[in-house]
JSON list of C-alpha atoms in Angstrom, two decimals:
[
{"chain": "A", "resi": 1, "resn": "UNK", "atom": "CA", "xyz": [-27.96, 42.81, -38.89]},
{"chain": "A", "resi": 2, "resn": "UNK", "atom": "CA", "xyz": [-26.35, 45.35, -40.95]},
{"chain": "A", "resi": 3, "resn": "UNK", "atom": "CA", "xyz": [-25.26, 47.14, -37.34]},
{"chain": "A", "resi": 4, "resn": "UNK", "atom": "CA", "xyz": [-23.74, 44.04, -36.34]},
{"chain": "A", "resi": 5, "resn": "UNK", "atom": "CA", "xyz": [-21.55, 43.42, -39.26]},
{"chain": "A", "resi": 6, "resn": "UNK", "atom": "CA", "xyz": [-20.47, 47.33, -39.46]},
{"chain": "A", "resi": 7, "resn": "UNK", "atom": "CA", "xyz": [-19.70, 46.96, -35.46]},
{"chain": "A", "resi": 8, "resn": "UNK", "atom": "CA", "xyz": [-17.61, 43.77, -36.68]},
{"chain": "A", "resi": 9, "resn": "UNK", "atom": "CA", "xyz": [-15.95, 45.37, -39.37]},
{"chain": "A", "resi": 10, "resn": "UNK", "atom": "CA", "xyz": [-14.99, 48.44, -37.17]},
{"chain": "A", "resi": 11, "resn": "UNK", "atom": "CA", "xyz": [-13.61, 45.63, -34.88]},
{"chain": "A", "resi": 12, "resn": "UNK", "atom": "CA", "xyz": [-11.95, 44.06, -36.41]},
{"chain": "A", "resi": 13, "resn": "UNK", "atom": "CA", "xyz": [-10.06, 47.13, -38.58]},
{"chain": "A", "resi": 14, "resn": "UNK", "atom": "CA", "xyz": [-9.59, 48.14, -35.18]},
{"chain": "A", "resi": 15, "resn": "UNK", "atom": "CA", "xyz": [-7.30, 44.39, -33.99]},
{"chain": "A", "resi": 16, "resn": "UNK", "atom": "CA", "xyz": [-5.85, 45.00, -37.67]},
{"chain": "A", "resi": 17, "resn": "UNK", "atom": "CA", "xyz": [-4.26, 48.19, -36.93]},
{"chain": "A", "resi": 18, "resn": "UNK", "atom": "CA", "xyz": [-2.72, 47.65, -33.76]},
{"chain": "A", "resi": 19, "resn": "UNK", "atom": "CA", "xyz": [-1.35, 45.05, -34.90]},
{"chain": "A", "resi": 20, "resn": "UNK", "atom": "CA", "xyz": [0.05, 46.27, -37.92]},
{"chain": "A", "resi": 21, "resn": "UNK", "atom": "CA", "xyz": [1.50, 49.23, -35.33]},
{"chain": "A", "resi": 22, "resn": "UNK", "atom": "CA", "xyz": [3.30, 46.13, -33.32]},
{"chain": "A", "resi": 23, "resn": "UNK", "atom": "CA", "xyz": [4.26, 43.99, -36.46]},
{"chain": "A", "resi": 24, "resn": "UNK", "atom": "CA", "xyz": [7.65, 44.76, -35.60]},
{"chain": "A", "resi": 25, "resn": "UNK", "atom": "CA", "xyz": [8.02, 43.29, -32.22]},
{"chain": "A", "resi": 26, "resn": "UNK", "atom": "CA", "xyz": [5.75, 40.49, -33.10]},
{"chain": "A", "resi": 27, "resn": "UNK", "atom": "CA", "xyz": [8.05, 39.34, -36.19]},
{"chain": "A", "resi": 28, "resn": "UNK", "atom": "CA", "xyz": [10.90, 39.67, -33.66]},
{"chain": "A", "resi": 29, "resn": "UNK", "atom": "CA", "xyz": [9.63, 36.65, -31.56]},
{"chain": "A", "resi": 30, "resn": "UNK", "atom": "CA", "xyz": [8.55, 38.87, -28.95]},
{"chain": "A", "resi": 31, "resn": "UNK", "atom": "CA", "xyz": [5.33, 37.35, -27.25]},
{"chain": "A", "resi": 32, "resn": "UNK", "atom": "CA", "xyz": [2.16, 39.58, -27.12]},
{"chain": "A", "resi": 33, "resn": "UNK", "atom": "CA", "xyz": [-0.98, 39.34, -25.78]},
{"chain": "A", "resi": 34, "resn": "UNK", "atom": "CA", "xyz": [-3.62, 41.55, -26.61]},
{"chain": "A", "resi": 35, "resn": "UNK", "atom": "CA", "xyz": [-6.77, 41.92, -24.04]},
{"chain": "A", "resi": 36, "resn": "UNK", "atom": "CA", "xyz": [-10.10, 42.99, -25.59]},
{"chain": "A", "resi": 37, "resn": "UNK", "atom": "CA", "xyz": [-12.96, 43.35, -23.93]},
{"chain": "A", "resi": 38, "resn": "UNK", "atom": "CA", "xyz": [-16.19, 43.64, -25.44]},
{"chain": "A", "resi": 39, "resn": "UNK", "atom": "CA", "xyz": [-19.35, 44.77, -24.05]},
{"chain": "A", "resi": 40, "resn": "UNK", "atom": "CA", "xyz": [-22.37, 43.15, -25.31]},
{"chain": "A", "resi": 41, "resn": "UNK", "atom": "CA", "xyz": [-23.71, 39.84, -24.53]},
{"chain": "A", "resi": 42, "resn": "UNK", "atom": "CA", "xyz": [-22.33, 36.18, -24.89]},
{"chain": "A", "resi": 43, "resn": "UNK", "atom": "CA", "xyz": [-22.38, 36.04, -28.51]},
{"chain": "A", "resi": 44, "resn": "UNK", "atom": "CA", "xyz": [-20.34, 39.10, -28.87]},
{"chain": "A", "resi": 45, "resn": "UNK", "atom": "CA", "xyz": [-17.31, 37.67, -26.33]},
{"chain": "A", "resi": 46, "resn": "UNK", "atom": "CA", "xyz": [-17.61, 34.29, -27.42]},
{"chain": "A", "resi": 47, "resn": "UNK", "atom": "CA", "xyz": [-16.57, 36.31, -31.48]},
{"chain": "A", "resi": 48, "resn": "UNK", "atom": "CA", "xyz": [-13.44, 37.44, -29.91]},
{"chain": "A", "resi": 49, "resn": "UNK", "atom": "CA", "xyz": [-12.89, 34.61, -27.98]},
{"chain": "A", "resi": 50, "resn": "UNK", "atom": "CA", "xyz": [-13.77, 31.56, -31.29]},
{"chain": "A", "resi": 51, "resn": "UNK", "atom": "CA", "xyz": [-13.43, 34.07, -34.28]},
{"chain": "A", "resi": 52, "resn": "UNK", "atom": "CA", "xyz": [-11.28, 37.07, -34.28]},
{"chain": "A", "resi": 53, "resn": "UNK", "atom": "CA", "xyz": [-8.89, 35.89, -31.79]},
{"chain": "A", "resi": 54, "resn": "UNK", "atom": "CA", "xyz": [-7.30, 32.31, -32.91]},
{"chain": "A", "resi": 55, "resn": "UNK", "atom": "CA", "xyz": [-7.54, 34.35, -36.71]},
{"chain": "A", "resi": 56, "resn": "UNK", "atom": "CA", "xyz": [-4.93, 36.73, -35.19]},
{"chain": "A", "resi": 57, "resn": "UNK", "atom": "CA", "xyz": [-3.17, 34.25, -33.70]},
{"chain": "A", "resi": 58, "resn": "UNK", "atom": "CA", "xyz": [-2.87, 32.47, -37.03]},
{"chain": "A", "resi": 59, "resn": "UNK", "atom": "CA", "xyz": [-1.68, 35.33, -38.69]},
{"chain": "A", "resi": 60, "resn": "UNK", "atom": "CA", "xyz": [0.15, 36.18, -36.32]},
{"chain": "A", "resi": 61, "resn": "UNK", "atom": "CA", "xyz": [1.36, 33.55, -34.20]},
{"chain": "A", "resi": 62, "resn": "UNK", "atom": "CA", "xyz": [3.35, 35.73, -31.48]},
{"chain": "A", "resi": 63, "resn": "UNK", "atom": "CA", "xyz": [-0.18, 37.23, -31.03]},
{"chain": "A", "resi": 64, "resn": "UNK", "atom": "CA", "xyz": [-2.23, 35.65, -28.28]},
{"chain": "A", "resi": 65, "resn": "UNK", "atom": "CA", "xyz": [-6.20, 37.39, -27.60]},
{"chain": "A", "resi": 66, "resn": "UNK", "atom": "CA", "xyz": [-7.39, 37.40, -24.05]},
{"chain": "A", "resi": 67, "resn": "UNK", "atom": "CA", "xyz": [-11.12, 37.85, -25.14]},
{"chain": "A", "resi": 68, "resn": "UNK", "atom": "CA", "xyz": [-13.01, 39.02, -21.95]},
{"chain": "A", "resi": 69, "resn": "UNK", "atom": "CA", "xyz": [-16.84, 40.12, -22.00]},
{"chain": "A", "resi": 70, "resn": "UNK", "atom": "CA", "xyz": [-17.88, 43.01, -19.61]},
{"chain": "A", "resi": 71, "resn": "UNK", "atom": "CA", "xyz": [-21.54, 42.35, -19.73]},
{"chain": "A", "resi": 72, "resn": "UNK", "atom": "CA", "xyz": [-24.78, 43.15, -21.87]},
{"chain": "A", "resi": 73, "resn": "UNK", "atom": "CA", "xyz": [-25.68, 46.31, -23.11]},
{"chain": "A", "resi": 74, "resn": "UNK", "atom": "CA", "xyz": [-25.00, 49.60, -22.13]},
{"chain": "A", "resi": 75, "resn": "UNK", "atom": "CA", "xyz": [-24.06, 48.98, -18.44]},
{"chain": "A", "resi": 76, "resn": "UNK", "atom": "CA", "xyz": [-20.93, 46.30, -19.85]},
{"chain": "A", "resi": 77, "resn": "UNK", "atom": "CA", "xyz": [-19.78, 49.49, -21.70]},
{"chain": "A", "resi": 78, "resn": "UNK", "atom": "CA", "xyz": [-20.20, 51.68, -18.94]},
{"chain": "A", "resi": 79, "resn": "UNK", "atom": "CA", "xyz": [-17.89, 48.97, -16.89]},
{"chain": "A", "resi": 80, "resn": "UNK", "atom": "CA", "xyz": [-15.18, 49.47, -20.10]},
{"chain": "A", "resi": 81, "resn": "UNK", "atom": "CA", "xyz": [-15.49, 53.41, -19.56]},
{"chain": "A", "resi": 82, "resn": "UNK", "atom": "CA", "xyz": [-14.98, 53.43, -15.72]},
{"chain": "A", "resi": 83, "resn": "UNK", "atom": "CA", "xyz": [-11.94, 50.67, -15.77]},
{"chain": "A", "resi": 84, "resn": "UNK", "atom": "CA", "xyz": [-10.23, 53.07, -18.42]},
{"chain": "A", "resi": 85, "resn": "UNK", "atom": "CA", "xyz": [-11.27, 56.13, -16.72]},
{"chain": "A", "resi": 86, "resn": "UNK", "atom": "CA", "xyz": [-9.60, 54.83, -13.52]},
{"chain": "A", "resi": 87, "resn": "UNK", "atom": "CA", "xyz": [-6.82, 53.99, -14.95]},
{"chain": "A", "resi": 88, "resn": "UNK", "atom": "CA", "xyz": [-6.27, 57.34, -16.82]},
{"chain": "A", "resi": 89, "resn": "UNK", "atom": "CA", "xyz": [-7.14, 59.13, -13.65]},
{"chain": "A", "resi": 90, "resn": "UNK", "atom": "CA", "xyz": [-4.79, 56.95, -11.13]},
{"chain": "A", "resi": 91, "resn": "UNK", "atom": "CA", "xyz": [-1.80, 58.02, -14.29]},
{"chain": "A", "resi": 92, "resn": "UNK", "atom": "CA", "xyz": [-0.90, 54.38, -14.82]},
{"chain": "A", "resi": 93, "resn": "UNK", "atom": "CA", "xyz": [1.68, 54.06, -17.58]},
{"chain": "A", "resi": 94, "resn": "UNK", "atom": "CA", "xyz": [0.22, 51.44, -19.49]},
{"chain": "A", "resi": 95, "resn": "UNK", "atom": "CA", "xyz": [-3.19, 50.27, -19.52]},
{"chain": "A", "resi": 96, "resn": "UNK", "atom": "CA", "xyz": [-4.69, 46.84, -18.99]},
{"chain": "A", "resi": 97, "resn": "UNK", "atom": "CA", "xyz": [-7.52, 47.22, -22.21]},
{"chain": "A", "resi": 98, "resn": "UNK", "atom": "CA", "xyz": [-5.77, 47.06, -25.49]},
{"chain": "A", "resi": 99, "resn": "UNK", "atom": "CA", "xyz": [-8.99, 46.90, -28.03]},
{"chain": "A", "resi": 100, "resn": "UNK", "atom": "CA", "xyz": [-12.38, 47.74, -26.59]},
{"chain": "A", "resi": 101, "resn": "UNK", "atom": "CA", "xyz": [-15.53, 46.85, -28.31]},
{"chain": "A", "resi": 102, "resn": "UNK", "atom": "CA", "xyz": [-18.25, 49.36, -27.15]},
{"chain": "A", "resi": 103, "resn": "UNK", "atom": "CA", "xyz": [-21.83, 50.75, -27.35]},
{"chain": "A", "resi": 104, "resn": "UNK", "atom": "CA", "xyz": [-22.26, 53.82, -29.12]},
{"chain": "A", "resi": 105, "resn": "UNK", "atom": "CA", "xyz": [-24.10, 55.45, -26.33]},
{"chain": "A", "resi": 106, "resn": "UNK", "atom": "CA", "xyz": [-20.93, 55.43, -24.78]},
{"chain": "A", "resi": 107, "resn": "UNK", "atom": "CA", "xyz": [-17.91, 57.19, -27.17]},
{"chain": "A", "resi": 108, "resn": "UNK", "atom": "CA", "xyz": [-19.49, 60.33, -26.27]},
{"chain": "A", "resi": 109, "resn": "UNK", "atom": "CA", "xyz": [-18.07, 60.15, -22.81]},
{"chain": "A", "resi": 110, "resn": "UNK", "atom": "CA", "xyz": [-14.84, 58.56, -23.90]},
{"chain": "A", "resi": 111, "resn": "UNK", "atom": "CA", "xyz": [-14.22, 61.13, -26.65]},
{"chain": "A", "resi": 112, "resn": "UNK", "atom": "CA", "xyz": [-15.00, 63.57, -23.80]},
{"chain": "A", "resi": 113, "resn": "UNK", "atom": "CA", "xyz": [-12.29, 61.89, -21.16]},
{"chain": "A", "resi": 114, "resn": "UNK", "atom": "CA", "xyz": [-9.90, 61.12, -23.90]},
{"chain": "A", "resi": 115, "resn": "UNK", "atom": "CA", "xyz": [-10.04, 57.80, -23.50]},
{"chain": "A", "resi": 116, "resn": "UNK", "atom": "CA", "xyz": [-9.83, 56.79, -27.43]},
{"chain": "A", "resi": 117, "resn": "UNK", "atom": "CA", "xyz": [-6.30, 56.08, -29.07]},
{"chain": "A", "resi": 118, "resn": "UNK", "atom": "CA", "xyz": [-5.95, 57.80, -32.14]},
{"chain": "A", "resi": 119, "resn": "UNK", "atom": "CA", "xyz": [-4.17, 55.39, -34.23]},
{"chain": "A", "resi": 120, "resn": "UNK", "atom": "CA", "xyz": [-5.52, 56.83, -37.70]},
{"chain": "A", "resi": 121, "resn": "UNK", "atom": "CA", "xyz": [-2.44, 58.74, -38.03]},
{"chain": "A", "resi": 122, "resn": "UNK", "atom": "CA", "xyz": [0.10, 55.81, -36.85]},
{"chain": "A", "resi": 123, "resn": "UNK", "atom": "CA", "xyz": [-1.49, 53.56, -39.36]},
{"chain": "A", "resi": 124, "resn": "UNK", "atom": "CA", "xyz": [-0.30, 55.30, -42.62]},
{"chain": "A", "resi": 125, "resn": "UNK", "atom": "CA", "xyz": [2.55, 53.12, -44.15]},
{"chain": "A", "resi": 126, "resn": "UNK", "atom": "CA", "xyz": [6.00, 54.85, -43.38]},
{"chain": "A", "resi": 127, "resn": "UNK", "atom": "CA", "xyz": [8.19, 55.86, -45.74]}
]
């Protein structure tokens, strides 16, 4: 239990701060939609999909969250790994994963690829 609620926590920090880093265009009007995926099984999509998402889209109503699930345990975030390694390797522009929700077994290989934003730094309030 005490995994699940740090893995929501992480989560859900994670939503937070990217959308904090798009406040601007989403205060202009400007329609986003944000697609997580989440490995893990029904429960964990079905989160995104009746908790976390219409909360964002409350807060912030320009915000729409297209919750997709990638399938149980380690093999739904191996599916989350390859689709983002593909699309790093094929040098698309923008990618079609804005939040993943993964296994741990798994960041070792996408801190290996560089396949993890690193929005720590972006998140510090400007000046």
């Amino acid at each position: 239990m005490r995994q699940l609620k740090w893995g929501l926590t992480i989560c859900g920090l994670g939503l937070a701060v990217l959308l904090w880093g798009m406040a601007g265009p989403a205060s202009a009007g400007e329609k986003i939609v944000l697609n997580v995926v989440t490995a893990g099984d029904t429960n964990m999509h079905e989160l995104q999909k009746s908790v976390f998402g219409p909360a964002f889209s409350k807060q912030f109503p320009n915000v729409e969250i297209n919750a997709v699930g990638s399938g149980p345990g380690d093999p739904g975030s191996r599916v989350i790994f390859q689709k983002l390694k593909s699309q790093k390797d094929a040098n698309v522009a923008k990618y079609d994963i804005d939040v993943a929700v993964v296994h741990q077994s798994i960041m070792p290989d996408m801190i290996q690829n560089d396949l993890l934003a690193k929005y720590g730094p972006r998140s510090a309030p400007t000046s």
